[in-house]
Every structure is written in C-alpha cells, then in structure tokens.
Amino acid sequence: MENVLRPLTVVGGSVVLTLVVGYVADVVLRRADARHHETPLWGLLRRCRLPLQVVLLTALLRGSYRQTKWPVIEDHETGIGQVLSLVLIGASAWLVVRIAAAIVESTYARYASTTRDAARVRRVRTQVTLIMRIVTAVVCVVAAAAMLLTFPDFKTIGTSMLASAGIIGIVAGVAAQSTLGNLFAGFQIAFGDMVRIGDTVVVDGEWGVVEEVTLTFLAVRTWDERRITMPVSYFTSKPFENWSRGGAQMTGTVFFHLDHSAPVGLMREKLKEVLAECSAWDGRDWSLAVTDTTPTTIQVRAVVTAKDADDIWTARCVVREQLVAWLCEKHPYALPRVATSPASLPPDGQWPERGRASARLPRPAEVHSNNADNYVPDGESPNGDSPAAEAPRTGRG
C-alpha cells in the first residue's frame, strides 16, 4: 500500500501545489491590473502563468522524484533526473523571456500613450523590438549552454576546446564577417535613429513602409503588398530616401503639358476648388504656374501638400484626374495639338530663282569673304570702267 500512496503523494502533491500557486498568482495579477489601469504590466504578466507552473512543477518533481521509491524510477534515476533538469532549464528560459516581454511591452505602451510625436513612438518601437530580440537570443544561448553542461561528456569536450578557442575564434570571425556586419548595423539602426518601423522609405526605386526590423534584416512592405527583405547593412552603406524623417508632411507636384492658349488663370481657380473638396489635402499650401515652354506646348506645374505620403499620392491623383477632365469638357482647345495644316508659301518675288538659266551660283570667294562690302563682280573694275586689276582679299573670318 505504501508503494502506491508514496508516488501518488509525491506526484499528486506537486501537481496540486503547482495549480494552487498558479491560480493564486493569476488572481493577484488580475486584481493588480484592475487597480492600476494606467499600466498594462500586470495584465501582461498574466501570460507568464503557464511557464511559471511548468517551472514550479518541474522543480518539485526534480527534488522529490527519488522519494517515490518506485523500482522503475530507481532503475532509471539518472536519466529521469537529466530529463527533469533539461525541462527545468528550458521552462526557466521560457519564463524569463515572457517576463522580459511583458516589461518591455508595458514600457512601450505607456510611452506611446503619453507621447504625441509619432516619429518618437516609431523610434522607441524599433528600439524595443530589437532589445527584445537581443534578450531572447541571449537567454536562449545561455539556456542551451546550461543544458549542454548537464551532460558529463560535454564538460570534457568543453575543456579540450578551450585550448583551441583562439584559432576557432579567428576562423569564426572571418567566416561570419558579413553576419557580424549586419549585427552591428542593426544596433546602429536601432539606436542611431536612421530608420524606424512605420517609416516610409524608397530603396532601389521601390516605395514602401518599413514593416519589420531585426538584427540582421529589414522588411519593407511596398504599395502593392509585396515584401522586400534587405540586409540592414544596406541602410548603413548606401543612400536611401526616408520620407518620414523630420516629419511626415510632404509636398507633391502634378505636371500638365498643354497648348499655348491654355487658360492658366482659370486653371488656378479650378485647382483651388478641387483642393477645397479633397480630403487628402492638408490646407498648408498650393500653387499653379507655368514652369517651362516648348515650340508646341507649355508645362504647367500644380503644387499640393498633404500630411503624409499616402495622402500626397491621393491628392496628386485627384488633381490630375479632375483638371484633365475639366479641360476636356470646358477648354478642349487647351489640350496639346499636332499641327497638320500645309505650310504657307512666301510672297511673290521672294522665292529663290534656282530654275532660271541666268541664276548664278556664288563663288567660294563670295561665301567666305570677310570684305564682302568691297567685292567687285567679275569683269568690272572698282570704278566700273575696266576689269579688276586684282581679286579682293578673301578669308574665313
């Protein structure tokens, strides 16, 4: 009878105690969350209930499993102890990560709720995300190392590896040069405030929004829902456009190529009406002016403003669409045209007499002379009496 009651007492008591402690902790955190609405920390800590119970149950079983006196457990005492130790280390790492995540998310939530500057909120969000990834990576590495150290064979291997650690470190450093470069670039982006989650950027001619930032790569979501994944070292070594840097407000332009007879003044009044009805326009500024001209058209530029990149795109499209439709309906003559009428003939008497026999082609001296005013035609003298004694001076002046 004792062989049955003892194992049930050890295992059952551990399970019951674990459930009771988990329930009590959840009740305490729930009440704390109800009293302190200004911080979400207590509510976030409730997510730690499961890893806490696993840690507690594993620790209780690890310390009391020998007291069961079961022959099966006594025969495999070392293996069971090893398994419980590994589970305890893994559960402890899980609990630490959950607690760190709750603290970090709570800090970010409080900062975001009290700060009106969206740029600062995005910067803190980027830093918090990278800090959380670093903490998770460090905890996982430490937990994996602790698990390996529980095996006696690995202790011997570790002692022998220390002798060659210098060579291995050099080889690893050379092999992981690119990875380490991305790692340090990630720190530079996080704390150098170069690019943040939610920023609107243009990289390699692609417009998009920064969706994710890690220690090694950065993901940009384009306007057509594609994702561009780039190494973070790209943003520290190459120039890129950050439209959210220094404020999200933007100025956009719309160009029209019109006929010279286009009613620019009426277009300016129509642009004002269009912007007054456009919700994407922020009301800061607008203008319309002729910025260039060609032999057949003029270039008219409309300038509009908006609060961010999305609204400036919408405002430009609205202005372009409505002004073109208005010109087609009210002033079709203002649209660019291609002249197809025949060329006008010159007045009578001015057409070159190429077809006449008396027409004389010019001599080279007539074309390249730099004393054309003193030139004497063939067969005449300067005073009109006799042939010229000598030819006039010529040149390419």
mmCIF file of C-alpha atoms in Angstrom:
data_model
loop_
_atom_site.group_PDB
_atom_site.id
_atom_site.type_symbol
_atom_site.label_atom_id
_atom_site.label_comp_id
_atom_site.label_asym_id
_atom_site.label_seq_id
_atom_site.Cartn_x
_atom_site.Cartn_y
_atom_site.Cartn_z
ATOM 1 C CA MET A 1 0.000 0.000 0.000
ATOM 2 C CA GLU A 2 2.856 2.344 0.801
ATOM 3 C CA ASN A 3 4.366 1.708 -2.630
ATOM 4 C CA VAL A 4 1.186 3.138 -4.166
ATOM 5 C CA LEU A 5 0.485 6.012 -1.781
ATOM 6 C CA ARG A 6 4.024 7.382 -1.759
ATOM 7 C CA PRO A 7 4.250 8.007 -5.541
ATOM 8 C CA LEU A 8 0.715 9.402 -5.608
ATOM 9 C CA THR A 9 1.538 11.730 -2.738
ATOM 10 C CA VAL A 10 4.753 12.990 -4.358
ATOM 11 C CA VAL A 11 3.374 13.447 -7.853
ATOM 12 C CA GLY A 12 -0.142 14.471 -6.851
ATOM 13 C CA GLY A 13 1.103 16.879 -4.211
ATOM 14 C CA SER A 14 3.437 18.517 -6.724
ATOM 15 C CA VAL A 15 0.634 18.923 -9.254
ATOM 16 C CA VAL A 16 -1.846 20.287 -6.717
ATOM 17 C CA LEU A 17 0.679 22.731 -5.287
ATOM 18 C CA THR A 18 1.555 23.909 -8.790
ATOM 19 C CA LEU A 19 -2.081 24.527 -9.693
ATOM 20 C CA VAL A 20 -2.752 26.376 -6.443
ATOM 21 C CA VAL A 21 0.280 28.634 -6.826
ATOM 22 C CA GLY A 22 -0.617 29.370 -10.451
ATOM 23 C CA TYR A 23 -4.210 30.227 -9.545
ATOM 24 C CA VAL A 24 -3.175 32.475 -6.662
ATOM 25 C CA ALA A 25 -0.638 34.295 -8.835
ATOM 26 C CA ASP A 26 -3.261 34.830 -11.541
ATOM 27 C CA VAL A 27 -5.775 36.220 -9.051
ATOM 28 C CA VAL A 28 -3.211 38.611 -7.585
ATOM 29 C CA LEU A 29 -2.190 39.862 -11.029
ATOM 30 C CA ARG A 30 -5.821 40.256 -12.070
ATOM 31 C CA ARG A 31 -6.610 42.403 -9.068
ATOM 32 C CA ALA A 32 -3.477 44.481 -9.550
ATOM 33 C CA ASP A 33 -4.446 45.031 -13.186
ATOM 34 C CA ALA A 34 -7.920 46.168 -12.122
ATOM 35 C CA ARG A 35 -6.498 48.680 -9.671
ATOM 36 C CA HIS A 36 -3.804 50.099 -11.938
ATOM 37 C CA HIS A 37 -5.362 50.892 -15.297
ATOM 38 C CA GLU A 38 -2.535 53.263 -16.218
ATOM 39 C CA THR A 39 -0.068 50.431 -16.841
ATOM 40 C CA PRO A 40 -0.679 47.150 -18.691
ATOM 41 C CA LEU A 41 2.193 45.403 -16.919
ATOM 42 C CA TRP A 42 0.048 43.316 -14.580
ATOM 43 C CA GLY A 43 -2.218 42.151 -17.352
ATOM 44 C CA LEU A 44 0.770 41.205 -19.500
ATOM 45 C CA LEU A 45 2.366 39.289 -16.625
ATOM 46 C CA ARG A 46 -0.673 37.006 -16.554
ATOM 47 C CA ARG A 47 0.717 35.398 -19.695
ATOM 48 C CA CYS A 48 3.523 34.032 -17.537
ATOM 49 C CA ARG A 49 1.168 31.698 -15.643
ATOM 50 C CA LEU A 50 1.830 28.622 -17.804
ATOM 51 C CA PRO A 51 5.650 28.811 -17.837
ATOM 52 C CA LEU A 52 5.560 29.562 -14.093
ATOM 53 C CA GLN A 53 3.561 26.417 -13.457
ATOM 54 C CA VAL A 54 5.879 24.330 -15.624
ATOM 55 C CA VAL A 55 8.925 25.658 -13.758
ATOM 56 C CA LEU A 56 7.326 25.029 -10.376
ATOM 57 C CA LEU A 57 6.113 21.524 -11.212
ATOM 58 C CA THR A 58 9.450 20.513 -12.745
ATOM 59 C CA ALA A 59 11.368 21.876 -9.759
ATOM 60 C CA LEU A 60 9.141 19.999 -7.297
ATOM 61 C CA LEU A 61 9.451 16.744 -9.210
ATOM 62 C CA ARG A 62 13.198 17.219 -9.653
ATOM 63 C CA GLY A 63 13.649 17.497 -5.906
ATOM 64 C CA SER A 64 11.254 14.732 -4.839
ATOM 65 C CA TYR A 65 11.142 12.099 -7.562
ATOM 66 C CA ARG A 66 13.593 9.891 -5.618
ATOM 67 C CA GLN A 67 11.115 9.738 -2.733
ATOM 68 C CA THR A 68 8.639 7.720 -4.779
ATOM 69 C CA LYS A 69 10.712 4.545 -4.232
ATOM 70 C CA TRP A 70 9.370 3.048 -7.439
ATOM 71 C CA PRO A 71 11.620 0.347 -8.866
ATOM 72 C CA VAL A 72 11.224 1.785 -12.377
ATOM 73 C CA ILE A 73 12.335 5.216 -11.219
ATOM 74 C CA GLU A 74 15.213 3.777 -9.210
ATOM 75 C CA ASP A 75 16.429 1.847 -12.253
ATOM 76 C CA HIS A 76 16.406 4.978 -14.438
ATOM 77 C CA GLU A 77 17.157 7.551 -11.777
ATOM 78 C CA THR A 78 19.970 9.260 -13.686
ATOM 79 C CA GLY A 79 18.050 9.546 -16.949
ATOM 80 C CA ILE A 80 14.904 10.872 -15.260
ATOM 81 C CA GLY A 81 16.924 13.421 -13.346
ATOM 82 C CA GLN A 82 18.632 14.502 -16.569
ATOM 83 C CA VAL A 83 15.316 14.956 -18.362
ATOM 84 C CA LEU A 84 13.813 16.931 -15.480
ATOM 85 C CA SER A 85 16.890 19.169 -15.388
ATOM 86 C CA LEU A 86 16.626 19.894 -19.104
ATOM 87 C CA VAL A 87 12.913 20.663 -18.805
ATOM 88 C CA LEU A 88 13.573 22.920 -15.815
ATOM 89 C CA ILE A 89 16.225 24.894 -17.699
ATOM 90 C CA GLY A 90 14.020 25.266 -20.785
ATOM 91 C CA ALA A 91 10.980 26.302 -18.742
ATOM 92 C CA SER A 92 13.048 28.813 -16.795
ATOM 93 C CA ALA A 93 14.271 30.387 -20.041
ATOM 94 C CA TRP A 94 10.654 30.485 -21.280
ATOM 95 C CA LEU A 95 9.568 32.233 -18.071
ATOM 96 C CA VAL A 96 12.388 34.794 -18.254
ATOM 97 C CA VAL A 97 11.522 35.642 -21.880
ATOM 98 C CA ARG A 98 7.832 36.070 -21.017
ATOM 99 C CA ILE A 99 8.639 38.353 -18.076
ATOM 100 C CA ALA A 100 11.052 40.436 -20.155
ATOM 101 C CA ALA A 101 8.495 40.726 -22.966
ATOM 102 C CA ALA A 102 5.826 41.889 -20.522
ATOM 103 C CA ILE A 103 8.112 44.554 -19.060
ATOM 104 C CA VAL A 104 9.253 45.809 -22.471
ATOM 105 C CA GLU A 105 5.744 45.902 -23.961
ATOM 106 C CA SER A 106 4.387 47.658 -20.881
ATOM 107 C CA THR A 107 7.099 50.307 -21.064
ATOM 108 C CA TYR A 108 6.436 50.895 -24.758
ATOM 109 C CA ALA A 109 2.659 51.078 -24.240
ATOM 110 C CA ARG A 110 2.989 53.707 -21.530
ATOM 111 C CA TYR A 111 5.394 55.756 -23.636
ATOM 112 C CA ALA A 112 3.159 55.553 -26.713
ATOM 113 C CA SER A 113 0.099 56.648 -24.712
ATOM 114 C CA THR A 114 1.841 59.729 -23.297
ATOM 115 C CA THR A 115 3.778 60.858 -26.382
ATOM 116 C CA ARG A 116 2.113 62.687 -29.264
ATOM 117 C CA ASP A 117 5.159 62.687 -31.546
ATOM 118 C CA ALA A 118 4.604 59.771 -33.940
ATOM 119 C CA ALA A 119 8.256 59.784 -35.042
ATOM 120 C CA ARG A 120 9.477 59.259 -31.476
ATOM 121 C CA VAL A 121 6.952 56.490 -30.933
ATOM 122 C CA ARG A 122 8.202 54.677 -34.040
ATOM 123 C CA ARG A 123 11.791 55.114 -32.905
ATOM 124 C CA VAL A 124 11.073 53.664 -29.460
ATOM 125 C CA ARG A 125 9.109 50.828 -31.037
ATOM 126 C CA THR A 126 12.085 49.929 -33.241
ATOM 127 C CA GLN A 127 14.479 50.025 -30.292
ATOM 128 C CA VAL A 128 12.150 47.979 -28.087
ATOM 129 C CA THR A 129 11.723 45.345 -30.784
ATOM 130 C CA LEU A 130 15.463 44.932 -31.247
ATOM 131 C CA ILE A 131 16.115 44.911 -27.490
ATOM 132 C CA MET A 132 13.548 42.151 -27.065
ATOM 133 C CA ARG A 133 15.180 40.116 -29.813
ATOM 134 C CA ILE A 134 18.581 40.546 -28.177
ATOM 135 C CA VAL A 135 17.243 39.462 -24.782
ATOM 136 C CA THR A 136 15.566 36.423 -26.318
ATOM 137 C CA ALA A 137 18.730 35.433 -28.181
ATOM 138 C CA VAL A 138 20.906 35.801 -25.060
ATOM 139 C CA VAL A 139 18.505 33.797 -22.887
ATOM 140 C CA CYS A 140 18.279 31.025 -25.483
ATOM 141 C CA VAL A 141 22.065 30.819 -25.818
ATOM 142 C CA VAL A 142 22.539 30.704 -22.054
ATOM 143 C CA ALA A 143 19.817 28.061 -21.697
ATOM 144 C CA ALA A 144 21.350 25.927 -24.456
ATOM 145 C CA ALA A 145 24.778 26.211 -22.839
ATOM 146 C CA ALA A 146 23.338 25.250 -19.443
ATOM 147 C CA MET A 147 21.635 22.209 -20.986
ATOM 148 C CA LEU A 148 24.884 21.062 -22.577
ATOM 149 C CA LEU A 149 26.751 21.446 -19.296
ATOM 150 C CA THR A 150 24.377 18.956 -17.634
ATOM 151 C CA PHE A 151 25.981 16.194 -19.733
ATOM 152 C CA PRO A 152 29.299 14.991 -18.234
ATOM 153 C CA ASP A 153 30.767 14.235 -21.650
ATOM 154 C CA PHE A 154 30.293 17.802 -22.794
ATOM 155 C CA LYS A 155 32.290 19.089 -19.823
ATOM 156 C CA THR A 156 35.312 17.120 -21.006
ATOM 157 C CA ILE A 157 34.813 18.276 -24.576
ATOM 158 C CA GLY A 158 34.489 21.859 -23.434
ATOM 159 C CA THR A 159 37.752 21.681 -21.512
ATOM 160 C CA SER A 160 39.605 20.386 -24.569
ATOM 161 C CA MET A 161 38.026 23.007 -26.824
ATOM 162 C CA LEU A 162 39.309 25.871 -24.672
ATOM 163 C CA ALA A 163 42.841 25.141 -25.865
ATOM 164 C CA SER A 164 41.873 25.788 -29.492
ATOM 165 C CA ALA A 165 39.395 28.590 -28.772
ATOM 166 C CA GLY A 166 41.727 31.231 -30.228
ATOM 167 C CA ILE A 167 42.014 29.530 -33.607
ATOM 168 C CA ILE A 168 38.317 28.745 -33.707
ATOM 169 C CA GLY A 169 37.513 32.353 -32.847
ATOM 170 C CA ILE A 170 39.638 33.673 -35.718
ATOM 171 C CA VAL A 171 38.105 31.252 -38.202
ATOM 172 C CA ALA A 172 34.586 32.023 -36.972
ATOM 173 C CA GLY A 173 35.246 35.744 -37.154
ATOM 174 C CA VAL A 174 36.389 35.550 -40.773
ATOM 175 C CA ALA A 175 33.520 33.245 -41.750
ATOM 176 C CA ALA A 176 30.891 35.368 -40.001
ATOM 177 C CA GLN A 177 32.214 38.744 -41.133
ATOM 178 C CA SER A 178 29.051 39.537 -43.107
ATOM 179 C CA THR A 179 26.786 38.360 -40.295
ATOM 180 C CA LEU A 180 28.638 40.402 -37.702
ATOM 181 C CA GLY A 181 28.485 43.422 -40.014
ATOM 182 C CA ASN A 182 24.709 43.093 -40.235
ATOM 183 C CA LEU A 183 24.538 42.622 -36.464
ATOM 184 C CA PHE A 184 26.364 45.860 -35.721
ATOM 185 C CA ALA A 185 24.387 47.600 -38.463
ATOM 186 C CA GLY A 186 21.228 46.513 -36.651
ATOM 187 C CA PHE A 187 22.460 48.171 -33.448
ATOM 188 C CA GLN A 188 23.321 51.304 -35.426
ATOM 189 C CA ILE A 189 19.845 51.458 -36.969
ATOM 190 C CA ALA A 190 18.123 50.836 -33.626
ATOM 191 C CA PHE A 191 19.979 53.436 -31.605
ATOM 192 C CA GLY A 192 21.157 55.774 -34.369
ATOM 193 C CA ASP A 193 17.563 56.598 -35.375
ATOM 194 C CA MET A 194 18.275 56.092 -39.091
ATOM 195 C CA VAL A 195 15.109 54.177 -39.952
ATOM 196 C CA ARG A 196 12.171 53.104 -37.811
ATOM 197 C CA ILE A 197 9.250 50.727 -38.026
ATOM 198 C CA GLY A 198 6.461 52.526 -39.884
ATOM 199 C CA ASP A 199 8.751 54.893 -41.821
ATOM 200 C CA THR A 200 8.019 55.482 -45.498
ATOM 201 C CA VAL A 201 11.186 54.791 -47.498
ATOM 202 C CA VAL A 202 12.327 54.486 -51.112
ATOM 203 C CA VAL A 203 15.003 51.830 -51.695
ATOM 204 C CA ASP A 204 16.219 50.724 -55.128
ATOM 205 C CA GLY A 205 13.399 52.699 -56.716
ATOM 206 C CA GLU A 206 10.721 50.900 -54.663
ATOM 207 C CA TRP A 207 8.356 52.880 -52.428
ATOM 208 C CA GLY A 208 7.191 51.162 -49.238
ATOM 209 C CA VAL A 209 6.784 51.184 -45.470
ATOM 210 C CA VAL A 210 9.230 49.596 -43.033
ATOM 211 C CA GLU A 211 7.332 46.662 -41.560
ATOM 212 C CA GLU A 212 9.948 44.757 -39.563
ATOM 213 C CA VAL A 213 13.458 45.454 -38.262
ATOM 214 C CA THR A 214 15.694 42.697 -36.884
ATOM 215 C CA LEU A 215 19.373 42.486 -36.056
ATOM 216 C CA THR A 216 20.188 41.065 -39.489
ATOM 217 C CA PHE A 217 17.492 42.087 -41.983
ATOM 218 C CA LEU A 218 14.815 44.702 -42.613
ATOM 219 C CA ALA A 219 11.461 44.102 -44.356
ATOM 220 C CA VAL A 220 9.772 46.800 -46.459
ATOM 221 C CA ARG A 221 6.096 46.452 -47.483
ATOM 222 C CA THR A 222 5.503 48.031 -50.893
ATOM 223 C CA TRP A 223 2.294 49.718 -52.017
ATOM 224 C CA ASP A 224 1.228 46.556 -53.898
ATOM 225 C CA GLU A 225 1.616 44.352 -50.778
ATOM 226 C CA ARG A 226 4.992 42.895 -51.762
ATOM 227 C CA ARG A 227 7.739 42.468 -49.155
ATOM 228 C CA ILE A 228 11.316 43.471 -49.875
ATOM 229 C CA THR A 229 13.759 41.858 -47.459
ATOM 230 C CA MET A 230 17.130 43.608 -47.306
ATOM 231 C CA PRO A 231 20.187 43.244 -45.055
ATOM 232 C CA VAL A 232 20.393 46.011 -42.503
ATOM 233 C CA SER A 233 23.910 46.805 -43.707
ATOM 234 C CA TYR A 234 22.297 48.233 -46.877
ATOM 235 C CA PHE A 235 20.869 51.143 -44.877
ATOM 236 C CA THR A 236 24.257 51.951 -43.323
ATOM 237 C CA SER A 237 26.286 51.755 -46.537
ATOM 238 C CA LYS A 238 24.019 53.125 -49.290
ATOM 239 C CA PRO A 239 21.831 56.236 -49.581
ATOM 240 C CA PHE A 240 18.070 55.838 -49.368
ATOM 241 C CA GLU A 241 15.058 58.127 -49.097
ATOM 242 C CA ASN A 242 13.249 58.316 -45.762
ATOM 243 C CA TRP A 243 10.075 60.320 -46.279
ATOM 244 C CA SER A 244 9.176 60.131 -42.579
ATOM 245 C CA ARG A 245 12.439 61.644 -41.370
ATOM 246 C CA GLY A 246 11.924 65.096 -39.865
ATOM 247 C CA GLY A 247 8.136 64.865 -40.131
ATOM 248 C CA ALA A 248 5.633 63.061 -42.323
ATOM 249 C CA GLN A 249 4.335 66.175 -44.128
ATOM 250 C CA MET A 250 5.020 66.154 -47.862
ATOM 251 C CA THR A 251 4.735 68.375 -50.943
ATOM 252 C CA GLY A 252 3.800 66.883 -54.290
ATOM 253 C CA THR A 253 3.700 68.141 -57.883
ATOM 254 C CA VAL A 254 1.450 67.463 -60.867
ATOM 255 C CA PHE A 255 2.640 68.423 -64.382
ATOM 256 C CA PHE A 256 0.445 69.219 -67.395
ATOM 257 C CA HIS A 257 1.641 69.660 -70.982
ATOM 258 C CA LEU A 258 -0.854 71.998 -72.673
ATOM 259 C CA ASP A 259 -1.284 74.227 -75.669
ATOM 260 C CA HIS A 260 -0.031 77.808 -75.525
ATOM 261 C CA SER A 261 -3.629 79.034 -75.440
ATOM 262 C CA ALA A 262 -4.400 77.179 -72.167
ATOM 263 C CA PRO A 263 -6.294 79.351 -69.626
ATOM 264 C CA VAL A 264 -3.764 79.301 -66.804
ATOM 265 C CA GLY A 265 -5.725 81.726 -64.652
ATOM 266 C CA LEU A 266 -8.898 79.651 -64.857
ATOM 267 C CA MET A 267 -6.867 76.514 -64.124
ATOM 268 C CA ARG A 268 -5.574 78.156 -60.970
ATOM 269 C CA GLU A 269 -9.130 78.878 -59.807
ATOM 270 C CA LYS A 270 -10.232 75.350 -60.666
ATOM 271 C CA LEU A 271 -7.296 73.873 -58.732
ATOM 272 C CA LYS A 272 -8.375 75.810 -55.660
ATOM 273 C CA GLU A 273 -11.907 74.399 -55.974
ATOM 274 C CA VAL A 274 -10.615 70.846 -56.412
ATOM 275 C CA LEU A 275 -8.368 71.067 -53.349
ATOM 276 C CA ALA A 276 -11.164 72.519 -51.239
ATOM 277 C CA GLU A 277 -13.159 69.338 -51.828
ATOM 278 C CA CYS A 278 -10.185 66.952 -51.499
ATOM 279 C CA SER A 279 -9.903 65.401 -48.024
ATOM 280 C CA ALA A 280 -6.276 64.368 -48.640
ATOM 281 C CA TRP A 281 -5.120 67.999 -48.915
ATOM 282 C CA ASP A 282 -3.976 69.365 -45.547
ATOM 283 C CA GLY A 283 -4.546 73.028 -46.447
ATOM 284 C CA ARG A 284 -0.948 74.140 -45.897
ATOM 285 C CA ASP A 285 -0.034 75.297 -49.389
ATOM 286 C CA TRP A 286 -0.884 75.101 -53.101
ATOM 287 C CA SER A 287 0.144 76.821 -56.297
ATOM 288 C CA LEU A 288 -0.052 76.621 -60.103
ATOM 289 C CA ALA A 289 2.441 78.161 -62.501
ATOM 290 C CA VAL A 290 3.900 77.777 -65.981
ATOM 291 C CA THR A 291 7.360 76.311 -65.434
ATOM 292 C CA ASP A 292 8.538 75.635 -68.992
ATOM 293 C CA THR A 293 7.657 76.138 -72.634
ATOM 294 C CA THR A 294 8.432 74.401 -75.924
ATOM 295 C CA PRO A 295 7.642 75.360 -79.547
ATOM 296 C CA THR A 296 4.374 73.390 -79.325
ATOM 297 C CA THR A 297 3.359 73.214 -75.629
ATOM 298 C CA ILE A 298 3.724 74.790 -72.229
ATOM 299 C CA GLN A 299 4.427 72.939 -68.991
ATOM 300 C CA VAL A 300 2.096 73.795 -66.118
ATOM 301 C CA ARG A 301 3.003 72.652 -62.603
ATOM 302 C CA ALA A 302 0.496 72.286 -59.766
ATOM 303 C CA VAL A 303 1.875 72.023 -56.214
ATOM 304 C CA VAL A 304 -0.135 70.467 -53.370
ATOM 305 C CA THR A 305 0.643 69.438 -49.790
ATOM 306 C CA ALA A 306 -0.536 66.611 -47.524
ATOM 307 C CA LYS A 307 0.122 65.222 -44.070
ATOM 308 C CA ASP A 308 1.879 62.028 -45.220
ATOM 309 C CA ALA A 309 2.979 60.016 -48.243
ATOM 310 C CA ASP A 310 -0.337 58.197 -48.670
ATOM 311 C CA ASP A 311 -2.355 61.418 -48.732
ATOM 312 C CA ILE A 312 0.043 63.185 -51.109
ATOM 313 C CA TRP A 313 -0.381 60.353 -53.605
ATOM 314 C CA THR A 314 -4.168 60.611 -53.318
ATOM 315 C CA ALA A 315 -4.134 64.401 -53.668
ATOM 316 C CA ARG A 316 -1.933 64.269 -56.783
ATOM 317 C CA CYS A 317 -4.188 61.693 -58.430
ATOM 318 C CA VAL A 318 -7.325 63.717 -57.645
ATOM 319 C CA VAL A 319 -5.839 66.948 -59.024
ATOM 320 C CA ARG A 320 -4.568 65.261 -62.176
ATOM 321 C CA GLU A 321 -7.846 63.478 -62.875
ATOM 322 C CA GLN A 322 -10.208 66.388 -62.243
ATOM 323 C CA LEU A 323 -8.173 69.066 -64.011
ATOM 324 C CA VAL A 324 -7.751 66.932 -67.136
ATOM 325 C CA ALA A 325 -11.487 66.164 -67.160
ATOM 326 C CA TRP A 326 -12.290 69.872 -66.699
ATOM 327 C CA LEU A 327 -10.002 70.871 -69.576
ATOM 328 C CA CYS A 328 -11.527 68.254 -71.881
ATOM 329 C CA GLU A 329 -15.046 69.443 -71.064
ATOM 330 C CA LYS A 330 -14.660 73.215 -70.785
ATOM 331 C CA HIS A 331 -11.469 74.098 -72.655
ATOM 332 C CA PRO A 332 -10.606 71.409 -75.213
ATOM 333 C CA TYR A 333 -8.545 73.892 -77.190
ATOM 334 C CA ALA A 334 -6.042 73.922 -74.301
ATOM 335 C CA LEU A 335 -5.023 70.315 -74.845
ATOM 336 C CA PRO A 336 -1.775 69.760 -76.765
ATOM 337 C CA ARG A 337 -2.238 69.508 -80.537
ATOM 338 C CA VAL A 338 -0.148 68.395 -83.517
ATOM 339 C CA ALA A 339 -0.187 70.914 -86.431
ATOM 340 C CA THR A 340 -1.126 69.190 -89.714
ATOM 341 C CA SER A 341 -2.008 72.229 -91.954
ATOM 342 C CA PRO A 342 0.159 72.853 -95.092
ATOM 343 C CA ALA A 343 2.999 75.331 -94.850
ATOM 344 C CA SER A 344 2.357 78.879 -96.203
ATOM 345 C CA LEU A 345 4.161 79.959 -99.388
ATOM 346 C CA PRO A 346 6.431 83.031 -99.325
ATOM 347 C CA PRO A 347 5.244 86.284 -101.024
ATOM 348 C CA ASP A 348 5.760 86.741 -104.788
ATOM 349 C CA GLY A 349 9.230 87.681 -105.853
ATOM 350 C CA GLN A 350 10.971 86.202 -102.787
ATOM 351 C CA TRP A 351 11.229 82.570 -103.919
ATOM 352 C CA PRO A 352 14.836 81.605 -104.906
ATOM 353 C CA GLU A 353 15.320 81.625 -108.691
ATOM 354 C CA ARG A 354 17.030 78.236 -108.838
ATOM 355 C CA GLY A 355 15.329 77.219 -112.059
ATOM 356 C CA ARG A 356 16.400 80.205 -114.176
ATOM 357 C CA ALA A 357 19.350 79.913 -116.514
ATOM 358 C CA SER A 358 20.576 83.347 -115.532
ATOM 359 C CA ALA A 359 20.804 82.397 -111.894
ATOM 360 C CA ARG A 360 24.495 82.290 -110.984
ATOM 361 C CA LEU A 361 25.869 80.122 -108.194
ATOM 362 C CA PRO A 362 28.057 82.024 -105.674
ATOM 363 C CA ARG A 363 31.785 81.607 -105.863
ATOM 364 C CA PRO A 364 33.760 80.434 -102.809
ATOM 365 C CA ALA A 365 35.194 83.928 -102.520
ATOM 366 C CA GLU A 366 31.688 85.317 -102.154
ATOM 367 C CA VAL A 367 30.766 82.869 -99.452
ATOM 368 C CA HIS A 368 33.915 83.071 -97.319
ATOM 369 C CA SER A 369 34.934 86.685 -97.935
ATOM 370 C CA ASN A 370 35.470 88.926 -94.975
ATOM 371 C CA ASN A 371 35.418 92.078 -97.180
ATOM 372 C CA ALA A 372 32.110 91.453 -98.945
ATOM 373 C CA ASP A 373 31.241 95.137 -98.968
ATOM 374 C CA ASN A 374 34.254 95.859 -101.228
ATOM 375 C CA TYR A 375 33.771 92.904 -103.540
ATOM 376 C CA VAL A 376 33.717 93.665 -107.325
ATOM 377 C CA PRO A 377 31.804 91.296 -109.658
ATOM 378 C CA ASP A 378 33.640 89.542 -112.475
ATOM 379 C CA GLY A 379 34.562 91.687 -115.490
ATOM 380 C CA GLU A 380 34.309 95.029 -113.697
ATOM 381 C CA SER A 381 36.815 97.334 -112.104
ATOM 382 C CA PRO A 382 36.329 99.076 -108.793
ATOM 383 C CA ASN A 383 35.271 102.252 -110.674
ATOM 384 C CA GLY A 384 33.208 100.350 -113.297
ATOM 385 C CA ASP A 385 35.498 101.076 -116.280
ATOM 386 C CA SER A 386 37.887 98.190 -116.700
ATOM 387 C CA PRO A 387 38.356 94.687 -115.337
ATOM 388 C CA ALA A 388 39.637 94.424 -111.840
ATOM 389 C CA ALA A 389 43.359 94.541 -111.505
ATOM 390 C CA GLU A 390 43.429 92.083 -108.673
ATOM 391 C CA ALA A 391 40.955 89.895 -106.785
ATOM 392 C CA PRO A 392 39.620 91.077 -103.444
ATOM 393 C CA ARG A 393 41.129 89.746 -100.259
ATOM 394 C CA THR A 394 39.280 86.690 -99.008
ATOM 395 C CA GLY A 395 39.335 84.670 -95.859
ATOM 396 C CA ARG A 396 37.300 82.674 -93.327
ATOM 397 C CA GLY A 397 36.825 85.402 -90.792
#
